[in-house]
Every structure is written in C-alpha cells, then in structure tokens.
XYZ file of N, CA, C and O in Angstrom:
668
model
N -5.866 30.765 10.703
C -4.760 29.823 10.677
C -3.899 30.071 11.912
O -3.670 31.218 12.296
N -3.429 28.994 12.525
C -2.553 29.082 13.681
C -1.195 28.550 13.273
O -1.094 27.460 12.714
N -0.149 29.315 13.537
C 1.208 28.896 13.191
C 2.067 28.897 14.448
O 1.961 29.796 15.284
N 2.894 27.874 14.542
C 3.830 27.763 15.651
C 5.203 27.587 15.038
O 5.409 26.684 14.232
N 6.134 28.418 15.407
C 7.491 28.301 14.910
C 8.271 27.381 15.837
O 8.205 27.540 17.062
N 8.980 26.417 15.251
C 9.750 25.473 16.052
C 10.666 26.222 17.012
O 11.321 27.191 16.633
N 10.673 25.791 18.255
C 11.512 26.386 19.275
C 10.936 27.626 19.925
O 11.539 28.180 20.833
N 9.783 28.079 19.489
C 9.157 29.275 20.043
C 7.955 28.886 20.902
O 7.314 27.884 20.645
N 7.646 29.689 21.894
C 6.483 29.424 22.713
C 5.325 30.349 22.383
O 4.305 30.340 23.041
N 5.480 31.142 21.332
C 4.410 32.035 20.895
C 3.716 31.429 19.689
O 4.320 30.706 18.903
N 2.452 31.729 19.564
C 1.673 31.290 18.409
C 1.228 32.512 17.631
O 0.924 33.547 18.215
N 1.174 32.368 16.322
C 0.644 33.436 15.479
C -0.703 32.984 14.954
O -0.833 31.888 14.411
N -1.708 33.821 15.143
C -3.047 33.543 14.641
C -3.307 34.549 13.529
O -3.262 35.758 13.745
N -3.542 34.004 12.340
C -3.744 34.839 11.156
C -5.189 34.718 10.683
O -5.702 33.619 10.521
N -5.814 35.848 10.472
C -7.180 35.883 9.951
C -7.107 35.663 8.445
O -6.642 36.526 7.705
N -7.544 34.492 7.992
C -7.460 34.154 6.571
C -8.358 35.018 5.693
O -8.168 35.088 4.493
N -9.328 35.675 6.275
C -10.193 36.544 5.471
C -9.496 37.870 5.168
O -9.928 38.618 4.305
N -8.423 38.161 5.903
C -7.680 39.383 5.676
C -8.220 40.595 6.408
O -7.636 41.673 6.347
N -9.298 40.441 7.132
C -9.935 41.589 7.777
C -9.243 42.002 9.071
O -9.243 43.175 9.426
N -8.657 41.048 9.784
C -8.146 41.363 11.112
C -6.655 41.123 11.306
O -6.166 41.174 12.422
N -5.923 40.808 10.267
C -4.476 40.673 10.358
C -4.007 39.468 11.143
O -4.651 38.429 11.160
N -2.874 39.637 11.832
C -2.227 38.558 12.571
C -1.980 38.992 14.006
O -1.578 40.128 14.247
N -2.206 38.086 14.937
C -1.920 38.336 16.349
C -0.929 37.291 16.833
O -1.032 36.116 16.480
N 0.039 37.711 17.640
C 0.948 36.788 18.299
C 0.440 36.577 19.716
O 0.136 37.548 20.428
N 0.328 35.323 20.114
C -0.226 34.989 21.426
C 0.849 34.393 22.323
O 1.611 33.524 21.902
N 0.885 34.844 23.556
C 1.778 34.312 24.576
C 0.928 33.933 25.777
O -0.027 34.625 26.117
N 1.292 32.830 26.430
C 0.616 32.405 27.653
C -0.895 32.242 27.475
O -1.675 32.625 28.349
N -1.291 31.701 26.343
C -2.694 31.411 26.076
C -2.798 29.902 25.882
O -2.043 29.322 25.105
N -3.710 29.266 26.593
C -3.827 27.820 26.471
C -4.931 27.384 25.524
O -4.811 26.359 24.877
N -6.012 28.120 25.421
C -7.140 27.683 24.604
C -7.514 28.756 23.582
O -7.489 29.949 23.885
N -7.867 28.308 22.383
C -8.469 29.177 21.372
C -9.917 28.733 21.226
O -10.186 27.551 21.010
N -10.822 29.667 21.343
C -12.246 29.357 21.224
C -12.735 29.817 19.856
O -12.664 30.988 19.531
N -13.193 28.861 19.060
C -13.804 29.151 17.770
C -15.313 28.961 17.917
O -15.786 28.447 18.928
N -16.045 29.316 16.908
C -17.501 29.168 16.964
C -17.906 27.712 17.137
O -18.883 27.409 17.816
N -17.137 26.783 16.550
C -17.530 25.376 16.563
C -16.648 24.466 17.414
O -16.937 23.286 17.561
N -15.555 24.987 17.969
C -14.677 24.125 18.760
C -13.715 24.953 19.605
O -13.481 26.127 19.342
N -13.159 24.294 20.606
C -12.104 24.872 21.432
C -10.841 24.068 21.177
O -10.873 22.830 21.175
N -9.734 24.752 20.951
C -8.462 24.093 20.684
C -7.534 24.341 21.859
O -7.290 25.489 22.244
N -7.022 23.234 22.438
C -6.040 23.314 23.510
C -4.675 23.511 22.865
O -4.197 22.644 22.123
N -4.037 24.622 23.114
C -2.771 24.950 22.479
C -1.564 24.335 23.168
O -0.483 24.294 22.582
N -1.713 23.864 24.400
C -0.576 23.341 25.156
C 0.173 22.246 24.396
O 1.405 22.304 24.282
N -0.512 21.226 23.840
C 0.228 20.215 23.101
C 0.909 20.768 21.845
O 1.975 20.303 21.466
N 0.314 21.765 21.227
C 0.908 22.350 20.030
C 2.221 23.044 20.364
O 3.216 22.902 19.654
N 2.222 23.776 21.459
C 3.433 24.464 21.873
C 4.498 23.459 22.304
O 5.662 23.573 21.928
N 4.105 22.452 23.077
C 5.063 21.432 23.513
C 5.683 20.730 22.318
O 6.886 20.493 22.276
N 4.867 20.383 21.328
C 5.378 19.701 20.138
C 6.310 20.605 19.343
O 7.306 20.138 18.787
N 6.028 21.896 19.292
C 6.874 22.830 18.539
C 8.269 22.931 19.140
O 9.217 23.289 18.447
N 8.402 22.591 20.405
C 9.694 22.663 21.075
C 10.516 21.393 20.886
O 11.670 21.337 21.302
N 9.943 20.369 20.257
C 10.627 19.088 20.088
C 11.419 19.048 18.783
O 11.058 19.712 17.810
N 12.451 18.204 18.748
C 13.204 18.059 17.502
C 12.368 17.317 16.448
O 11.487 16.516 16.788
N 12.636 17.571 15.176
C 11.837 16.968 14.093
C 11.776 15.438 14.122
O 10.768 14.862 13.738
N 12.820 14.776 14.596
C 12.825 13.304 14.584
C 11.779 12.690 15.513
O 11.463 11.508 15.402
N 11.206 13.469 16.411
C 10.129 12.963 17.266
C 8.819 12.814 16.484
O 7.925 12.085 16.896
N 8.694 13.516 15.354
C 7.451 13.495 14.586
C 7.335 12.266 13.681
O 6.234 11.767 13.464
N 8.450 11.777 13.133
C 8.406 10.683 12.157
C 7.679 9.444 12.685
O 6.800 8.908 11.995
N 7.995 8.973 13.895
C 7.269 7.791 14.375
C 5.768 8.041 14.520
O 4.958 7.151 14.268
N 5.384 9.245 14.918
C 3.957 9.543 15.078
C 3.230 9.494 13.743
O 2.132 8.949 13.651
N 3.835 10.050 12.711
C 3.224 10.023 11.380
C 3.032 8.578 10.943
O 1.974 8.201 10.425
N 4.032 7.747 11.175
C 3.951 6.339 10.784
C 2.895 5.588 11.594
O 2.217 4.703 11.064
N 2.737 5.921 12.876
C 1.716 5.260 13.687
C 0.319 5.582 13.173
O -0.559 4.717 13.168
N 0.095 6.807 12.758
C -1.204 7.160 12.175
C -1.497 6.276 10.971
O -2.605 5.761 10.817
N -0.529 6.116 10.115
C -0.720 5.297 8.920
C -0.946 3.833 9.292
O -1.857 3.187 8.773
N -0.124 3.334 10.199
C -0.189 1.914 10.559
C -1.450 1.539 11.323
O -1.994 0.456 11.127
N -1.922 2.411 12.192
C -3.070 2.076 13.032
C -4.393 2.618 12.513
O -5.435 2.030 12.750
N -4.340 3.771 11.843
C -5.580 4.417 11.431
C -5.727 4.486 9.911
O -6.755 4.938 9.412
N -4.683 4.094 9.193
C -4.683 4.072 7.732
C -5.009 5.445 7.144
O -5.778 5.575 6.205
N -4.392 6.459 7.738
C -4.589 7.824 7.234
C -3.439 8.707 7.692
O -2.666 8.347 8.591
N -3.355 9.860 7.068
C -2.383 10.862 7.501
C -2.888 11.485 8.804
O -4.092 11.540 9.050
N -1.975 11.960 9.631
C -2.412 12.579 10.888
C -3.048 13.944 10.650
O -2.674 14.664 9.724
N -4.008 14.276 11.499
C -4.515 15.643 11.539
C -3.528 16.447 12.384
O -2.832 15.892 13.231
N -3.434 17.740 12.152
C -2.426 18.565 12.824
C -2.570 18.531 14.343
O -1.579 18.373 15.063
N -3.787 18.650 14.845
C -3.994 18.673 16.288
C -3.589 17.347 16.920
O -2.892 17.319 17.938
N -4.015 16.246 16.317
C -3.657 14.936 16.850
C -2.164 14.664 16.784
O -1.572 14.131 17.725
N -1.545 15.026 15.663
C -0.095 14.833 15.522
C 0.655 15.594 16.603
O 1.550 15.046 17.250
N 0.272 16.834 16.830
C 0.959 17.612 17.854
C 0.687 17.060 19.255
O 1.583 17.025 20.099
N -0.544 16.618 19.492
C -0.870 16.046 20.802
C 0.000 14.817 21.086
O 0.639 14.729 22.145
N 0.019 13.860 20.151
C 0.751 12.618 20.396
C 2.259 12.829 20.395
O 2.979 12.183 21.152
N 2.742 13.755 19.571
C 4.170 14.056 19.589
C 4.558 14.693 20.915
O 5.614 14.381 21.475
N 3.702 15.552 21.443
C 3.963 16.142 22.758
C 3.978 15.056 23.837
O 4.822 15.085 24.746
N 3.063 14.089 23.746
C 3.047 12.985 24.708
C 4.348 12.185 24.621
O 4.938 11.811 25.640
N 4.795 11.915 23.390
C 6.038 11.182 23.158
C 7.223 11.971 23.718
O 8.075 11.421 24.414
N 7.247 13.266 23.466
C 8.319 14.113 23.973
C 8.326 14.227 25.484
O 9.370 14.441 26.099
N 7.148 14.064 26.102
C 7.034 14.150 27.564
C 7.337 12.824 28.252
O 7.259 12.733 29.471
N 7.645 11.783 27.463
C 8.049 10.519 28.076
C 7.154 9.328 27.826
O 7.483 8.221 28.249
N 6.010 9.521 27.165
C 5.176 8.355 26.838
C 5.949 7.484 25.849
O 6.594 7.991 24.926
N 5.912 6.183 26.050
C 6.623 5.286 25.140
C 5.823 5.086 23.852
O 4.601 5.298 23.825
N 6.511 4.680 22.807
C 5.811 4.373 21.563
C 4.816 3.237 21.773
O 3.744 3.240 21.167
N 5.151 2.279 22.641
C 4.223 1.175 22.911
C 2.953 1.678 23.587
O 1.849 1.223 23.268
N 3.071 2.631 24.509
C 1.883 3.195 25.162
C 1.014 3.947 24.153
O -0.213 3.830 24.164
N 1.663 4.710 23.294
C 0.929 5.459 22.277
C 0.287 4.489 21.287
O -0.874 4.659 20.905
N 1.022 3.453 20.898
C 0.481 2.445 19.977
C -0.753 1.772 20.581
O -1.744 1.550 19.880
N -0.712 1.474 21.869
C -1.869 0.851 22.529
C -3.073 1.795 22.478
O -4.196 1.373 22.221
N -2.841 3.071 22.710
C -3.933 4.056 22.633
C -4.517 4.121 21.230
O -5.739 4.169 21.054
N -3.650 4.131 20.226
C -4.130 4.130 18.845
C -4.941 2.864 18.580
O -6.033 2.914 18.022
N -4.385 1.717 18.953
C -5.008 0.418 18.673
C -6.397 0.321 19.300
O -7.318 -0.227 18.708
N -6.540 0.867 20.510
C -7.807 0.777 21.229
C -8.786 1.905 20.894
O -9.910 1.907 21.395
N -8.373 2.844 20.058
C -9.262 3.957 19.707
C -10.446 3.448 18.879
O -10.353 2.449 18.167
N -11.551 4.143 18.988
C -12.749 3.768 18.220
C -12.453 3.755 16.723
O -12.949 2.893 15.992
N -11.645 4.703 16.264
C -11.313 4.764 14.834
C -10.546 3.523 14.383
O -10.846 2.944 13.340
N -9.561 3.090 15.166
C -8.776 1.911 14.804
C -9.613 0.643 14.886
O -9.509 -0.237 14.026
N -10.441 0.539 15.914
C -11.312 -0.635 16.055
C -12.242 -0.751 14.856
O -12.441 -1.831 14.301
N -12.790 0.377 14.418
C -13.683 0.367 13.257
C -12.943 0.019 11.974
O -13.523 -0.575 11.057
N -11.666 0.335 11.904
C -10.865 0.077 10.702
C -10.444 -1.391 10.581
O -10.350 -1.914 9.479
N -10.195 -2.056 11.704
C -9.719 -3.442 11.680
C -10.818 -4.388 11.221
O -11.997 -4.163 11.486
N -10.423 -5.493 10.588
C -11.429 -6.505 10.242
C -12.156 -6.984 11.492
O -11.547 -7.153 12.547
N -13.463 -7.212 11.380
C -14.277 -7.613 12.530
C -13.879 -9.001 13.010
O -13.652 -9.221 14.185
N -13.823 -9.944 12.127
C -13.408 -11.296 12.500
C -12.121 -11.595 11.752
O -12.023 -11.362 10.554
N -11.153 -12.074 12.473
C -9.878 -12.355 11.839
C -9.066 -13.326 12.676
O -9.175 -13.361 13.887
N -8.267 -14.064 11.975
C -7.279 -14.893 12.636
C -5.964 -14.131 12.630
O -5.868 -13.021 12.102
N -4.952 -14.728 13.189
C -3.649 -14.077 13.276
C -3.094 -13.741 11.889
O -2.545 -12.662 11.681
N -3.267 -14.646 10.938
C -2.759 -14.405 9.584
C -3.430 -13.216 8.923
O -2.782 -12.400 8.257
N -4.722 -13.081 9.113
C -5.450 -11.944 8.543
C -5.036 -10.639 9.216
O -4.904 -9.605 8.558
N -4.793 -10.694 10.511
C -4.338 -9.509 11.239
C -2.954 -9.080 10.745
O -2.701 -7.887 10.543
N -2.071 -10.035 10.527
C -0.732 -9.734 10.010
C -0.828 -9.113 8.621
O -0.185 -8.105 8.332
N -1.663 -9.695 7.765
C -1.821 -9.168 6.405
C -2.343 -7.729 6.436
O -1.833 -6.865 5.720
N -3.334 -7.457 7.276
C -3.875 -6.104 7.393
C -2.833 -5.140 7.951
O -2.718 -3.999 7.490
N -2.054 -5.579 8.927
C -1.026 -4.718 9.520
C 0.054 -4.379 8.501
O 0.517 -3.234 8.428
N 0.478 -5.352 7.709
C 1.459 -5.090 6.648
C 0.914 -4.060 5.668
O 1.611 -3.121 5.278
N -0.331 -4.233 5.276
C -0.917 -3.313 4.294
C -0.974 -1.897 4.849
O -0.599 -0.942 4.171
N -1.409 -1.750 6.090
C -1.531 -0.419 6.683
C -0.172 0.199 7.009
O 0.049 1.379 6.773
N 0.732 -0.601 7.570
C 2.021 -0.067 8.009
C 3.018 0.090 6.870
O 3.786 1.054 6.853
N 3.010 -0.850 5.924
C 4.039 -0.856 4.895
C 3.504 -0.684 3.477
O 4.277 -0.576 2.532
N 2.183 -0.715 3.334
C 1.598 -0.520 2.014
C 1.770 -1.696 1.080
O 1.760 -1.532 -0.139
N 1.917 -2.882 1.649
C 2.101 -4.072 0.815
C 1.639 -5.316 1.563
O 1.421 -5.281 2.780
N 1.515 -6.387 0.820
C 1.194 -7.682 1.426
C 2.459 -8.241 2.072
O 3.577 -7.922 1.649
N 2.308 -9.071 3.082
C 3.501 -9.665 3.703
C 4.128 -10.711 2.787
O 3.435 -11.381 2.019
N 5.445 -10.826 2.874
C 6.130 -11.928 2.207
C 5.839 -13.191 3.025
O 5.387 -13.113 4.170
N 6.074 -14.344 2.445
C 5.733 -15.609 3.104
C 6.438 -15.756 4.455
O 5.826 -16.165 5.445
N 7.731 -15.413 4.507
C 8.485 -15.557 5.756
C 7.962 -14.600 6.823
O 7.819 -14.973 7.990
N 7.657 -13.368 6.436
C 7.128 -12.398 7.384
C 5.762 -12.798 7.906
O 5.474 -12.682 9.096
N 4.914 -13.299 7.005
C 3.584 -13.755 7.411
C 3.690 -14.897 8.414
O 3.024 -14.887 9.456
N 4.558 -15.866 8.116
C 4.727 -17.010 9.017
C 5.286 -16.569 10.377
O 4.798 -17.005 11.428
N 6.296 -15.711 10.345
C 6.936 -15.271 11.596
C 5.953 -14.514 12.483
O 5.790 -14.840 13.665
N 5.304 -13.478 11.923
C 4.436 -12.645 12.747
C 3.163 -13.383 13.174
O 2.653 -13.156 14.269
N 2.679 -14.296 12.337
C 1.524 -15.105 12.721
C 1.878 -15.965 13.933
O 1.109 -16.045 14.903
N 3.068 -16.588 13.884
C 3.517 -17.415 15.017
C 3.709 -16.569 16.275
O 3.361 -17.005 17.380
N 4.238 -15.356 16.118
C 4.432 -14.474 17.273
C 3.100 -14.108 17.924
O 2.976 -14.097 19.149
N 2.099 -13.820 17.101
C 0.772 -13.494 17.637
C 0.131 -14.710 18.302
O -0.416 -14.618 19.402
N 0.176 -15.850 17.628
C -0.470 -17.059 18.149
C 0.170 -17.532 19.445
O -0.517 -18.068 20.312
N 1.473 -17.330 19.597
C 2.161 -17.765 20.814
C 1.938 -16.805 21.978
O 2.219 -17.148 23.120
N 1.486 -15.595 21.687
C 1.309 -14.594 22.725
C 2.550 -13.757 22.979
O 2.533 -12.861 23.826
N 3.648 -14.053 22.270
C 4.864 -13.250 22.445
C 4.680 -11.824 21.929
O 5.329 -10.903 22.406
N 3.798 -11.665 20.940
C 3.534 -10.343 20.370
C 2.072 -10.003 20.617
O 1.184 -10.640 20.056
N 1.790 -9.011 21.456
C 0.404 -8.584 21.624
C -0.105 -7.958 20.317
O 0.663 -7.324 19.591
N -1.390 -8.109 20.041
C -1.987 -7.562 18.816
C -1.639 -6.097 18.614
O -1.295 -5.678 17.514
N -1.740 -5.309 19.684
C -1.571 -3.863 19.543
C -0.150 -3.463 19.170
O 0.080 -2.374 18.644
N 0.838 -4.327 19.436
C 2.229 -3.985 19.144
C 2.666 -4.370 17.731
O 3.712 -3.913 17.272
N 1.899 -5.191 17.036
C 2.327 -5.649 15.714
C 2.570 -4.504 14.738
O 3.656 -4.422 14.145
N 1.611 -3.584 14.528
C 1.902 -2.487 13.603
C 3.112 -1.656 14.040
O 3.906 -1.221 13.199
N 3.278 -1.454 15.341
C 4.433 -0.718 15.848
C 5.727 -1.439 15.486
O 6.692 -0.809 15.039
N 5.766 -2.758 15.651
C 6.965 -3.527 15.313
C 7.299 -3.387 13.824
O 8.467 -3.243 13.458
N 6.280 -3.412 12.976
C 6.514 -3.258 11.542
C 7.045 -1.861 11.224
O 7.972 -1.707 10.419
N 6.472 -0.844 11.849
C 6.924 0.537 11.635
C 8.367 0.700 12.098
O 9.202 1.253 11.372
N 8.670 0.236 13.294
C 10.029 0.397 13.816
C 11.037 -0.380 12.976
O 12.158 0.092 12.749
N 10.645 -1.552 12.485
C 11.529 -2.312 11.598
C 11.807 -1.558 10.311
O 12.946 -1.508 9.832
N 10.783 -0.953 9.754
C 10.958 -0.191 8.515
C 11.827 1.043 8.754
O 12.711 1.351 7.948
N 11.591 1.749 9.861
C 12.387 2.946 10.153
C 13.847 2.602 10.422
O 14.743 3.395 10.122
N 14.101 1.410 10.965
C 15.472 0.995 11.267
C 16.205 0.474 10.040
O 17.425 0.357 10.060
N 15.476 0.179 8.987
C 16.074 -0.391 7.774
C 16.262 0.693 6.725
O 15.615 0.677 5.679
N 17.132 1.636 7.013
C 17.365 2.738 6.074
C 17.739 2.177 4.701
O 18.552 1.268 4.585
N 17.099 2.703 3.679
C 17.395 2.279 2.324
C 16.523 1.150 1.800
O 16.505 0.871 0.608
N 15.763 0.497 2.698
C 14.891 -0.579 2.229
C 13.640 0.000 1.613
O 13.280 1.154 1.839
N 12.950 -0.803 0.826
C 11.705 -0.352 0.212
C 10.673 0.001 1.286
O 9.917 0.952 1.136
N 10.639 -0.752 2.389
C 9.689 -0.467 3.457
C 10.005 0.854 4.144
O 9.109 1.589 4.547
N 11.278 1.200 4.288
C 11.646 2.460 4.932
C 11.250 3.648 4.071
O 10.978 4.719 4.585
N 11.188 3.452 2.753
C 10.823 4.553 1.857
C 9.330 4.707 1.733
O 8.832 5.686 1.199
N 8.532 3.742 2.216
C 7.078 3.829 2.119
C 6.634 4.922 2.990
O 6.072 5.834 2.967
C-alpha cells in the first residue's frame, strides 16, 4: 500500500503481508512492481493540493466514464488541474478516451446524448425544459458534445442544496 499525507512530499510504502514493514520514500519518482510501474510524481503533486481540487475530478469520472475514479487516475488528473489544465481541457480528454467512447451510445441524436449525459452526470433523466435547452445548444453548435457533461457537473456543483448537487 502506498500512502501520501496531504501537504507532504514523502510517501509511505507499507508491506501488506507484514513481512517487511513500512518505508518512507523521498525523491523517488517511480515504484516498480512485478506487474506495473507507478509514476509517483502526480500522486505527490495531488497530495499538495487543497481538497476542493478533487471534487470536480470525481464528478468528471462519473459524468464521462460512469464510474468512480481509480486512485492513480484521480491523482493524475487532479495534479493536471492543479498545474493549470482547465476543466474543459480535462473534460475533452475524458470525452475522447477509449473508455468514454465505448461507454457512449454508438448512434445518437442530440436528445439521446443529453439524456445519457444527465443519467451519467446527475443520475437521473432530464426534465423537459433541460432536455429542450441542452438539445438546442448541441444542435446549434453553441455547446460542443464534450462540454455537455462538464456543464451539467458544474451546474450541479454551483447549486448547493439542490438534489443534483447532492448526487
């Protein structure tokens, strides 16, 4: 297990079998396991960020990939966000990922895309007004496809106390 304490640049590696104890690592970028190599740089960068940088990333995973984030990916994207990448840039990367492409309906019109985005981002079907509005935004070109889930997430996060914000 690898643990990073917020605000610290050291990592603790704990042997879960109990045979080798715990080591604190400084100035180490990669951990080599039998089956994979883990780049620690994004993990350390993310650990130095305030907690509010993580909330949008968690929501983007749900909205674009319909799943909870994996620890490595969450730390990577949060580090990118903390380093200056915009949410729109990150959303575009999520939208264009093989995982997101495989998750989206193969053939769809704007209305179907809006319905799927509502379900993934907010966990519900769109209301009639929301469906009409976002469908028109997509059809007119004012809203690029990749930004729709982001717009829904940001709207929910900005609406403290609403049912969508609690999802």
